Amino acid sequence: MCALSPSAYTMAKYGMSMCVLGMAEEFRGEIAINALWPKTAIHTAAMEMLGGSDVSRQCRKPDIMADAAYAIFSKPKSFTGNFVIDEELLKENGISDFDVYAVDPGHPLLPDFFLDEEPEELAKKMQDYGATPKFQSGKEQASAVTEGPVAETFKAIEGALSADVVKSTGGIYQFELSGDHPGTWYIDLKNESGSIGHGSFPGKADVLMNMNSDDFVKMFAGQMKPTMAFMSGKLKIKGDMSLAIKLEKLMTQLKAKL
C-alpha cells in the first residue's frame, strides 16, 4: 500500500484485507469471500470532495466495478480468499475495450491509491501524459497552487479587485486551464469586493472558459485579446456571453494594475 491517505484510512483498508483472508478460511466450502480493488480511481462523490469536480476526467465510472463484481459472483465457491483487481479480472473474461468505462474516454487515468505505486511515481506518470495529479503530497500540491505564472497572474488579479469592479461586472468566471500549468480557477466578480480561488467555484459560475495556461497568462498581460483568442479557437466559452464580452473591458481596467 502507498501512503497517500491518512493512517486511519490505510488501517481500515488493511483491516478489510485481513477480514477477507480470515473469513475465506472460516467459511471455506460454504461461501466465497473475495476483495475487489479498482485499478484506477472511480468517480464517486468522495472523489469530487477530495479532488474537485474536474477530477472526474481522471476516473472510470462505477460500472467497471459492477461488471467485475458480477464476474466474481459467476465463479464457483472454490474461488475464495482472493484480492481481485477489476481491470485484470475483466481482461481474463475477454474484455479489451476499457474506454467504455472512462468518464472521459482517452484522458489519462488516475491510478488507485492502494495499489503498489509510489505517490511520486504516480504524479510523474500523470504529468508525462498531460493529466493533472490531484493527490500529490500536501507540500507538492500547495506548491503547484501557489507558484508559477498562472498563480502569479491570479494573485495580481486579486490585488486589483474592488467593489467598483464587482459592481460594473456582476459575474463569476471559471477557467479550465490546460498545458504546462493546468488547473481550475475562478474569479468572483459578483459578491462583495470580489475574490479569486483555485478549484471550482462553490456554486454556479456564469461563464466557463477553457484555454491553454500560457494563453491565459498572455491574455491577462494584454498580449492577446480575448476576442481574437475566441475567434481563433484558443478560447472556448460556455455560459452568459454578455458577461464574457465584459471580460475584455475588465482586462483593460486591470491591465494597469497587473
C-alpha positions as a printed NumPy array, in Angstrom:
array([[  0.   ,   0.   ,   0.   ],
       [  1.096,   3.548,  -0.597],
       [  0.94 ,   6.317,   1.961],
       [ -1.243,   8.816,   0.148],
       [ -4.109,   8.712,   2.633],
       [ -4.249,   9.334,   6.391],
       [ -3.149,   6.453,   8.607],
       [ -6.702,   5.741,   9.83 ],
       [ -7.927,   5.178,   6.267],
       [ -4.951,   2.952,   5.498],
       [ -5.599,   0.93 ,   8.673],
       [ -9.238,   0.49 ,   7.644],
       [ -8.21 ,  -0.903,   4.268],
       [ -5.694,  -3.211,   5.933],
       [ -8.412,  -4.391,   8.332],
       [-10.748,  -5.164,   5.444],
       [ -7.99 ,  -7.2  ,   3.811],
       [ -7.485,  -9.249,   6.973],
       [-11.243,  -9.871,   7.146],
       [-11.203, -11.286,   3.626],
       [ -8.408, -13.717,   4.457],
       [ -9.92 , -14.73 ,   7.791],
       [-13.491, -15.208,   6.607],
       [-12.366, -17.004,   3.452],
       [-10.885, -19.709,   5.673],
       [-13.727, -19.638,   8.21 ],
       [-16.427, -20.144,   5.578],
       [-14.437, -22.175,   3.037],
       [-16.729, -24.578,   1.195],
       [-19.845, -22.652,   2.248],
       [-19.463, -19.174,   0.817],
       [-16.724, -17.417,  -1.135],
       [-15.111, -14.27 ,   0.301],
       [-13.07 , -12.045,  -2.015],
       [-11.888,  -8.431,  -2.164],
       [-12.356,  -6.317,  -5.283],
       [ -9.985,  -3.409,  -5.91 ],
       [-10.162,  -0.805,  -8.682],
       [ -7.078,  -0.353, -10.838],
       [ -7.932,   3.32 , -11.334],
       [ -9.818,   5.972,  -9.398],
       [-13.606,   5.55 ,  -9.57 ],
       [-15.836,   8.601,  -9.981],
       [-17.781,   8.986,  -6.745],
       [-18.99 ,  11.831,  -4.534],
       [-15.99 ,  11.153,  -2.284],
       [-13.589,  11.676,  -5.196],
       [-15.206,  15.015,  -6.035],
       [-14.955,  16.064,  -2.389],
       [-11.243,  15.247,  -2.307],
       [-10.182,  16.374,  -5.762],
       [-12.813,  18.788,  -7.025],
       [-15.3  ,  18.327,  -9.845],
       [-12.607,  18.277, -12.542],
       [-11.054,  15.12 , -11.062],
       [-13.831,  13.128, -12.777],
       [-11.925,  13.258, -16.091],
       [ -9.216,  11.103, -14.49 ],
       [-11.693,   8.456, -13.271],
       [-13.636,   5.484, -14.505],
       [-17.359,   5.031, -13.928],
       [-18.619,   2.658, -11.185],
       [-19.87 ,   0.354, -13.959],
       [-16.463,  -1.327, -14.161],
       [-16.713,  -2.393, -10.516],
       [-20.234,  -3.705, -11.081],
       [-19.118,  -5.796, -14.058],
       [-16.09 ,  -7.107, -12.152],
       [-18.28 ,  -7.993,  -9.157],
       [-20.643,  -9.904, -11.468],
       [-17.647, -11.802, -12.865],
       [-16.672, -12.818,  -9.315],
       [-20.233, -13.911,  -8.483],
       [-20.179, -16.095, -11.595],
       [-17.229, -18.106, -10.265],
       [-17.539, -21.281,  -8.137],
       [-17.303, -21.193,  -4.313],
       [-13.77 , -22.521,  -4.569],
       [-12.718, -19.091,  -5.834],
       [-12.197, -17.537,  -2.412],
       [ -9.631, -15.541,  -0.422],
       [ -8.53 , -13.522,  -3.45 ],
       [ -7.645,  -9.863,  -3.879],
       [ -9.005,  -9.113,  -7.338],
       [ -8.26 ,  -6.04 ,  -9.466],
       [-11.213,  -5.059, -11.664],
       [ -9.352,  -4.495, -14.929],
       [ -7.248,  -7.652, -14.654],
       [-10.305,  -9.817, -13.942],
       [-12.269,  -8.363, -16.843],
       [ -9.307,  -8.909, -19.184],
       [ -9.316, -12.564, -18.15 ],
       [-13.011, -12.617, -19.087],
       [-12.338, -11.305, -22.588],
       [-12.933,  -7.571, -22.101],
       [-10.48 ,  -5.478, -24.137],
       [-12.219,  -2.104, -24.605],
       [-11.964,  -0.188, -21.328],
       [-12.746,   3.217, -22.83 ],
       [-16.439,   2.446, -22.281],
       [-15.803,   2.676, -18.543],
       [-13.977,   6.021, -18.662],
       [-15.763,   9.223, -17.694],
       [-13.693,  10.963, -20.382],
       [-12.506,   8.295, -22.882],
       [ -8.889,   8.796, -23.922],
       [ -7.948,  11.001, -20.967],
       [ -5.132,   9.614, -18.744],
       [ -6.466,   7.899, -15.636],
       [ -5.506,   8.35 , -12.022],
       [ -4.273,   5.011, -10.589],
       [ -5.882,   3.758,  -7.392],
       [ -4.047,   4.901,  -4.271],
       [ -3.733,   1.487,  -2.638],
       [ -2.009,  -0.438,  -5.387],
       [  1.764,  -0.861,  -5.381],
       [  2.741,   2.518,  -6.79 ],
       [  4.699,   5.273,  -5.065],
       [  2.969,   8.69 ,  -4.87 ],
       [  5.805,  10.496,  -6.631],
       [  5.816,   7.94 ,  -9.454],
       [  2.049,   8.247,  -9.89 ],
       [  2.29 ,  12.029, -10.125],
       [  5.102,  11.784, -12.691],
       [  3.149,   9.346, -14.852],
       [  0.097,  11.618, -14.849],
       [  2.162,  14.679, -15.756],
       [  4.019,  12.804, -18.517],
       [  0.698,  12.105, -20.242],
       [ -0.746,  15.588, -19.814],
       [ -3.018,  14.907, -16.841],
       [ -3.109,  16.751, -13.552],
       [ -2.323,  14.617, -10.484],
       [ -4.87 ,  15.705,  -7.895],
       [ -3.47 ,  13.835,  -4.916],
       [  0.13 ,  14.843,  -4.568],
       [  1.655,  15.273,  -1.147],
       [  0.494,  18.385,   0.685],
       [  3.756,  20.229,   0.071],
       [  3.756,  19.453,  -3.652],
       [  0.079,  20.326,  -4.015],
       [  0.479,  23.629,  -2.209],
       [  3.492,  24.468,  -4.357],
       [  1.562,  23.723,  -7.555],
       [ -1.226,  26.075,  -6.484],
       [  0.875,  28.986,  -5.202],
       [  3.734,  29.01 ,  -7.733],
       [  4.029,  29.547, -11.469],
       [  2.802,  32.168, -13.956],
       [ -0.889,  31.282, -13.608],
       [ -0.821,  31.568,  -9.817],
       [  1.085,  34.842, -10.07 ],
       [ -1.466,  36.194, -12.535],
       [ -4.339,  35.352, -10.223],
       [ -2.521,  36.964,  -7.296],
       [ -2.17 ,  40.139,  -9.359],
       [ -5.85 ,  39.991, -10.333],
       [ -6.831,  39.592,  -6.687],
       [ -4.86 ,  42.704,  -5.776],
       [ -6.691,  44.687,  -8.451],
       [-10.229,  43.734,  -7.409],
       [-12.554,  46.232,  -5.793],
       [-16.221,  46.862,  -5.089],
       [-16.358,  49.128,  -8.174],
       [-15.032,  46.36 , -10.435],
       [-17.61 ,  43.958,  -8.994],
       [-20.413,  46.497,  -9.471],
       [-19.509,  47.083, -13.115],
       [-19.219,  43.368, -13.926],
       [-21.602,  41.26 , -11.843],
       [-20.442,  37.845, -12.935],
       [-18.483,  34.774, -11.902],
       [-15.862,  33.425, -14.315],
       [-14.408,  29.928, -14.086],
       [-11.281,  28.947, -16.034],
       [-10.35 ,  25.387, -17.022],
       [ -6.682,  25.622, -17.945],
       [ -4.604,  23.032, -19.778],
       [ -0.961,  22.937, -20.864],
       [  2.108,  23.421, -18.669],
       [  0.146,  24.808, -15.703],
       [ -3.218,  23.017, -15.751],
       [ -5.938,  23.557, -13.196],
       [ -9.305,  25.103, -12.41 ],
       [ -9.574,  28.686, -11.137],
       [-12.342,  31.225, -10.732],
       [-12.828,  34.976, -10.417],
       [-15.869,  36.074,  -8.391],
       [-16.93 ,  39.499,  -9.633],
       [-20.459,  39.274,  -8.27 ],
       [-20.128,  39.157,  -4.495],
       [-18.809,  41.779,  -2.037],
       [-15.429,  43.155,  -3.205],
       [-14.651,  40.179,  -5.426],
       [-12.313,  37.237,  -4.945],
       [-10.276,  34.616,  -6.774],
       [ -9.901,  30.953,  -5.946],
       [ -8.304,  27.68 ,  -7.005],
       [-10.682,  24.87 ,  -7.897],
       [-14.294,  25.033,  -8.994],
       [-16.445,  27.908,  -7.768],
       [-18.581,  26.728,  -4.796],
       [-21.804,  27.4  ,  -6.649],
       [-22.709,  28.09 , -10.271],
       [-20.325,  30.079, -12.437],
       [-21.869,  32.404, -15.024],
       [-19.119,  31.912, -17.603],
       [-16.921,  28.841, -18.176],
       [-13.725,  29.365, -20.149],
       [-11.347,  26.703, -21.457],
       [ -7.893,  27.598, -22.734],
       [ -4.18 ,  26.857, -22.541],
       [ -2.487,  28.207, -19.406],
       [  0.152,  30.073, -21.442],
       [ -2.567,  31.817, -23.462],
       [ -4.379,  32.708, -20.245],
       [ -1.292,  34.491, -18.922],
       [ -0.824,  36.291, -22.238],
       [ -4.467,  37.343, -22.288],
       [ -4.36 ,  38.966, -18.872],
       [ -0.983,  40.535, -19.641],
       [ -2.524,  42.315, -22.627],
       [ -0.55 ,  40.275, -25.173],
       [ -3.651,  38.513, -26.511],
       [ -7.145,  39.942, -26.906],
       [ -9.994,  37.714, -25.654],
       [-11.978,  38.354, -28.864],
       [ -9.104,  37.154, -31.046],
       [ -8.459,  34.186, -28.765],
       [-12.121,  33.183, -29.096],
       [-12.232,  33.637, -32.871],
       [ -9.033,  31.619, -33.338],
       [-10.33 ,  28.762, -31.2  ],
       [ -7.784,  29.272, -28.421],
       [-10.558,  30.291, -26.02 ],
       [-13.764,  28.267, -25.662],
       [-16.666,  29.879, -23.809],
       [-19.866,  28.494, -22.288],
       [-22.492,  30.45 , -20.39 ],
       [-23.521,  34.108, -20.39 ],
       [-21.917,  35.617, -23.493],
       [-22.776,  39.173, -22.433],
       [-20.637,  38.681, -19.321],
       [-17.933,  37.066, -21.431],
       [-17.808,  40.197, -23.583],
       [-17.318,  42.272, -20.434],
       [-14.111,  40.369, -19.758],
       [-12.139,  42.282, -22.389],
       [-13.227,  45.626, -20.883],
       [-12.369,  44.277, -17.453],
       [ -8.889,  43.304, -18.596],
       [ -8.326,  46.814, -19.91 ],
       [ -9.231,  48.151, -16.448],
       [ -6.992,  45.638, -14.718],
       [ -4.042,  45.844, -17.124],
       [ -2.605,  48.967, -15.484],
       [ -2.707,  47.25 , -12.115],
       [ -1.294,  43.859, -13.191]])
